CSV table of N, CA and C in Angstrom, one decimal:
chain,number,residue,atom,x,y,z
H,1,MET,N,27.0,-6.4,-43.6
H,1,MET,CA,27.8,-5.6,-42.8
H,1,MET,C,28.7,-4.6,-43.6
H,2,ILE,N,28.7,-3.4,-43.2
H,2,ILE,CA,29.5,-2.4,-43.9
H,2,ILE,C,31.0,-2.5,-43.4
H,3,LYS,N,31.9,-2.4,-44.3
H,3,LYS,CA,33.3,-2.5,-44.0
H,3,LYS,C,34.0,-1.2,-43.8
H,4,ASP,N,34.9,-1.1,-42.8
H,4,ASP,CA,35.7,0.1,-42.6
H,4,ASP,C,36.7,0.2,-43.7
H,5,GLY,N,37.0,1.4,-44.2
H,5,GLY,CA,38.1,1.6,-45.1
H,5,GLY,C,38.8,2.9,-44.8
H,6,ASP,N,38.9,3.7,-45.8
H,6,ASP,CA,39.6,5.0,-45.7
H,6,ASP,C,38.6,6.1,-45.3
H,7,GLU,N,37.5,5.8,-44.7
H,7,GLU,CA,36.5,6.8,-44.4
H,7,GLU,C,37.0,7.7,-43.3
H,8,PRO,N,36.5,8.9,-43.3
H,8,PRO,CA,36.8,9.8,-42.2
H,8,PRO,C,36.3,9.2,-40.9
H,9,GLU,N,36.8,9.7,-39.8
H,9,GLU,CA,36.5,9.1,-38.5
H,9,GLU,C,35.0,9.2,-38.2
H,10,HIS,N,34.3,10.3,-38.6
H,10,HIS,CA,32.9,10.4,-38.5
H,10,HIS,C,32.1,9.3,-39.2
H,11,ASP,N,32.5,9.0,-40.4
H,11,ASP,CA,31.9,7.9,-41.1
H,11,ASP,C,32.2,6.5,-40.5
H,12,VAL,N,33.4,6.3,-40.0
H,12,VAL,CA,33.7,5.1,-39.3
H,12,VAL,C,32.8,4.9,-38.1
H,13,ARG,N,32.6,5.9,-37.4
H,13,ARG,CA,31.7,5.8,-36.2
H,13,ARG,C,30.2,5.5,-36.6
H,14,CYS,N,29.8,6.2,-37.7
H,14,CYS,CA,28.4,5.9,-38.2
H,14,CYS,C,28.3,4.4,-38.7
H,15,ILE,N,29.3,4.0,-39.4
H,15,ILE,CA,29.3,2.6,-39.8
H,15,ILE,C,29.2,1.6,-38.6
H,16,ALA,N,30.0,1.9,-37.6
H,16,ALA,CA,30.0,1.0,-36.4
H,16,ALA,C,28.6,1.0,-35.8
H,17,VAL,N,28.0,2.2,-35.7
H,17,VAL,CA,26.7,2.3,-35.0
H,17,VAL,C,25.6,1.6,-35.9
H,18,LEU,N,25.7,1.8,-37.2
H,18,LEU,CA,24.7,1.2,-38.0
H,18,LEU,C,24.8,-0.4,-38.0
H,19,ASN,N,26.1,-0.8,-37.9
H,19,ASN,CA,26.3,-2.3,-37.8
H,19,ASN,C,25.7,-2.8,-36.5
H,20,LYS,N,25.9,-2.1,-35.4
H,20,LYS,CA,25.3,-2.5,-34.1
H,20,LYS,C,23.8,-2.5,-34.1
H,21,ILE,N,23.3,-1.5,-34.7
H,21,ILE,CA,21.8,-1.4,-34.8
H,21,ILE,C,21.2,-2.5,-35.6
H,22,ALA,N,21.8,-2.8,-36.8
H,22,ALA,CA,21.4,-3.9,-37.6
H,22,ALA,C,21.5,-5.2,-36.9
H,23,GLU,N,22.6,-5.4,-36.2
H,23,GLU,CA,22.7,-6.6,-35.4
H,23,GLU,C,21.6,-6.7,-34.4
H,24,ALA,N,21.3,-5.6,-33.7
H,24,ALA,CA,20.3,-5.7,-32.6
H,24,ALA,C,18.9,-5.9,-33.2
H,25,LEU,N,18.7,-5.5,-34.4
H,25,LEU,CA,17.4,-5.7,-35.1
H,25,LEU,C,17.4,-7.0,-35.9
H,26,ASN,N,18.5,-7.7,-35.9
H,26,ASN,CA,18.6,-8.9,-36.6
H,26,ASN,C,18.3,-8.7,-38.1
H,27,CYS,N,18.9,-7.7,-38.7
H,27,CYS,CA,18.8,-7.4,-40.1
H,27,CYS,C,20.1,-7.0,-40.7
H,28,CYS,N,20.1,-6.7,-42.0
H,28,CYS,CA,21.3,-6.2,-42.6
H,28,CYS,C,21.2,-4.7,-42.6
H,29,VAL,N,22.4,-4.0,-42.7
H,29,VAL,CA,22.4,-2.6,-42.7
H,29,VAL,C,21.6,-2.0,-43.9
H,30,SER,N,21.7,-2.8,-45.0
H,30,SER,CA,21.0,-2.3,-46.2
H,30,SER,C,19.4,-2.3,-45.9
H,31,ASP,N,19.0,-3.1,-45.0
H,31,ASP,CA,17.5,-3.1,-44.6
H,31,ASP,C,17.1,-1.8,-43.9
H,32,LEU,N,18.1,-1.2,-43.3
H,32,LEU,CA,17.8,0.1,-42.7
H,32,LEU,C,17.6,1.2,-43.7
H,33,ALA,N,18.0,1.0,-44.9
H,33,ALA,CA,17.8,2.0,-46.0
H,33,ALA,C,16.9,1.4,-47.0
H,34,VAL,N,15.7,1.3,-46.7
H,34,VAL,CA,14.7,0.6,-47.6
H,34,VAL,C,14.6,1.3,-48.9
H,35,SER,N,14.7,2.6,-49.0
H,35,SER,CA,14.5,3.3,-50.3
H,35,SER,C,15.8,3.7,-50.9
H,36,GLY,N,17.0,3.2,-50.5
H,36,GLY,CA,18.2,3.5,-51.1
H,36,GLY,C,19.2,4.3,-50.2
H,37,PRO,N,20.3,4.7,-50.8
H,37,PRO,CA,21.4,5.3,-50.1
H,37,PRO,C,21.1,6.6,-49.4
H,38,ASP,N,20.1,7.3,-49.9
H,38,ASP,CA,19.7,8.6,-49.2
H,38,ASP,C,19.1,8.3,-47.8
H,39,ASN,N,18.3,7.2,-47.8
H,39,ASN,CA,17.7,6.8,-46.5
H,39,ASN,C,18.8,6.4,-45.5
H,40,LEU,N,19.8,5.7,-46.0
H,40,LEU,CA,20.9,5.3,-45.1
H,40,LEU,C,21.6,6.5,-44.5
H,41,SER,N,21.8,7.5,-45.3
H,41,SER,CA,22.4,8.8,-44.9
H,41,SER,C,21.5,9.5,-43.9
H,42,GLN,N,20.2,9.4,-44.1
H,42,GLN,CA,19.2,10.0,-43.2
H,42,GLN,C,19.2,9.3,-41.9
H,43,THR,N,19.3,7.9,-41.9
H,43,THR,CA,19.3,7.1,-40.7
H,43,THR,C,20.5,7.5,-39.9
H,44,ALA,N,21.7,7.6,-40.6
H,44,ALA,CA,22.9,8.0,-39.9
H,44,ALA,C,22.8,9.4,-39.2
H,45,GLU,N,22.2,10.3,-40.0
H,45,GLU,CA,22.0,11.7,-39.4
H,45,GLU,C,21.1,11.6,-38.2
H,46,LEU,N,20.0,10.9,-38.2
H,46,LEU,CA,19.1,10.8,-37.1
H,46,LEU,C,19.9,10.2,-35.9
H,47,LEU,N,20.7,9.2,-36.1
H,47,LEU,CA,21.4,8.6,-35.0
H,47,LEU,C,22.5,9.6,-34.4
H,48,ILE,N,23.1,10.4,-35.3
H,48,ILE,CA,24.1,11.4,-34.9
H,48,ILE,C,23.4,12.4,-34.0
H,49,LEU,N,22.2,12.9,-34.5
H,49,LEU,CA,21.4,13.8,-33.7
H,49,LEU,C,21.1,13.3,-32.4
H,50,TRP,N,20.6,12.0,-32.3
H,50,TRP,CA,20.2,11.4,-31.1
H,50,TRP,C,21.4,11.4,-30.1
H,51,MET,N,22.6,11.0,-30.6
H,51,MET,CA,23.8,10.9,-29.7
H,51,MET,C,24.2,12.3,-29.3
H,52,SER,N,23.9,13.4,-30.0
H,52,SER,CA,24.3,14.7,-29.7
H,52,SER,C,23.5,15.3,-28.5
H,53,PHE,N,22.4,14.8,-28.2
H,53,PHE,CA,21.6,15.3,-27.1
H,53,PHE,C,22.2,15.1,-25.8
H,54,ASP,N,22.3,16.1,-25.0
H,54,ASP,CA,22.9,16.0,-23.7
H,54,ASP,C,22.0,15.6,-22.6
H,55,ASN,N,20.7,15.6,-22.8
H,55,ASN,CA,19.7,15.3,-21.7
H,55,ASN,C,18.6,14.4,-22.2
H,56,ASP,N,18.0,13.7,-21.3
H,56,ASP,CA,17.0,12.7,-21.6
H,56,ASP,C,15.7,13.4,-22.1
H,57,GLN,N,15.5,14.6,-21.7
H,57,GLN,CA,14.2,15.3,-22.1
H,57,GLN,C,14.3,15.5,-23.7
H,58,ASP,N,15.4,15.9,-24.2
H,58,ASP,CA,15.5,16.1,-25.7
H,58,ASP,C,15.3,14.8,-26.4
H,59,ARG,N,15.9,13.7,-25.9
H,59,ARG,CA,15.8,12.4,-26.5
H,59,ARG,C,14.3,12.0,-26.4
H,60,GLU,N,13.6,12.3,-25.3
H,60,GLU,CA,12.2,11.9,-25.2
H,60,GLU,C,11.4,12.6,-26.2
H,61,LYS,N,11.7,13.9,-26.4
H,61,LYS,CA,11.0,14.7,-27.4
H,61,LYS,C,11.1,14.1,-28.8
H,62,LEU,N,12.3,13.7,-29.2
H,62,LEU,CA,12.6,13.1,-30.5
H,62,LEU,C,11.8,11.7,-30.6
H,63,LEU,N,11.9,10.9,-29.5
H,63,LEU,CA,11.3,9.6,-29.5
H,63,LEU,C,9.8,9.8,-29.6
H,64,SER,N,9.2,10.8,-28.9
H,64,SER,CA,7.8,11.0,-28.9
H,64,SER,C,7.3,11.4,-30.3
H,65,ALA,N,8.1,12.3,-31.0
H,65,ALA,CA,7.8,12.7,-32.3
H,65,ALA,C,7.8,11.6,-33.3
H,66,ALA,N,8.8,10.7,-33.2
H,66,ALA,CA,8.9,9.5,-34.1
H,66,ALA,C,7.8,8.6,-33.8
H,67,GLN,N,7.4,8.4,-32.6
H,67,GLN,CA,6.3,7.5,-32.3
H,67,GLN,C,5.0,8.0,-32.8
H,68,HIS,N,4.8,9.4,-32.7
H,68,HIS,CA,3.6,10.0,-33.3
H,68,HIS,C,3.5,9.8,-34.8
H,69,ILE,N,4.6,10.0,-35.5
H,69,ILE,CA,4.6,9.8,-36.9
H,69,ILE,C,4.4,8.4,-37.3
H,70,ALA,N,5.0,7.4,-36.6
H,70,ALA,CA,4.9,6.0,-36.8
H,70,ALA,C,3.4,5.6,-36.6
H,71,ALA,N,2.7,6.1,-35.6
H,71,ALA,CA,1.4,5.8,-35.3
H,71,ALA,C,0.4,6.2,-36.5
H,72,LYS,N,0.8,7.2,-37.2
H,72,LYS,CA,0.0,7.6,-38.4
H,72,LYS,C,0.1,6.7,-39.6
H,73,ASN,N,1.2,6.0,-39.6
H,73,ASN,CA,1.5,5.1,-40.8
H,73,ASN,C,0.9,3.8,-40.4
C-alpha cells in the first residue's frame, strides 16, 4: 500500500485510486507497475484519463481499444 505524505492533492487522489484498484485485484500496488516506476505513472495517467471522460461512449472507446490490444498479446 502506498502511503500519503506531502504529495500534491492530485497525487493523493492517484494513490487512493491505485490502492483501491490493487485491493480490488487482490494485489499490491507495485504489481500494477510490472516494469517499474514509469509504468506506475502510466497506470495513473490512464486512470486519470478514464475519470476525465464525461460520457460512457468515450469510456467504451478506451475500453474497446485496450481489449483489442490485450487480445493481440
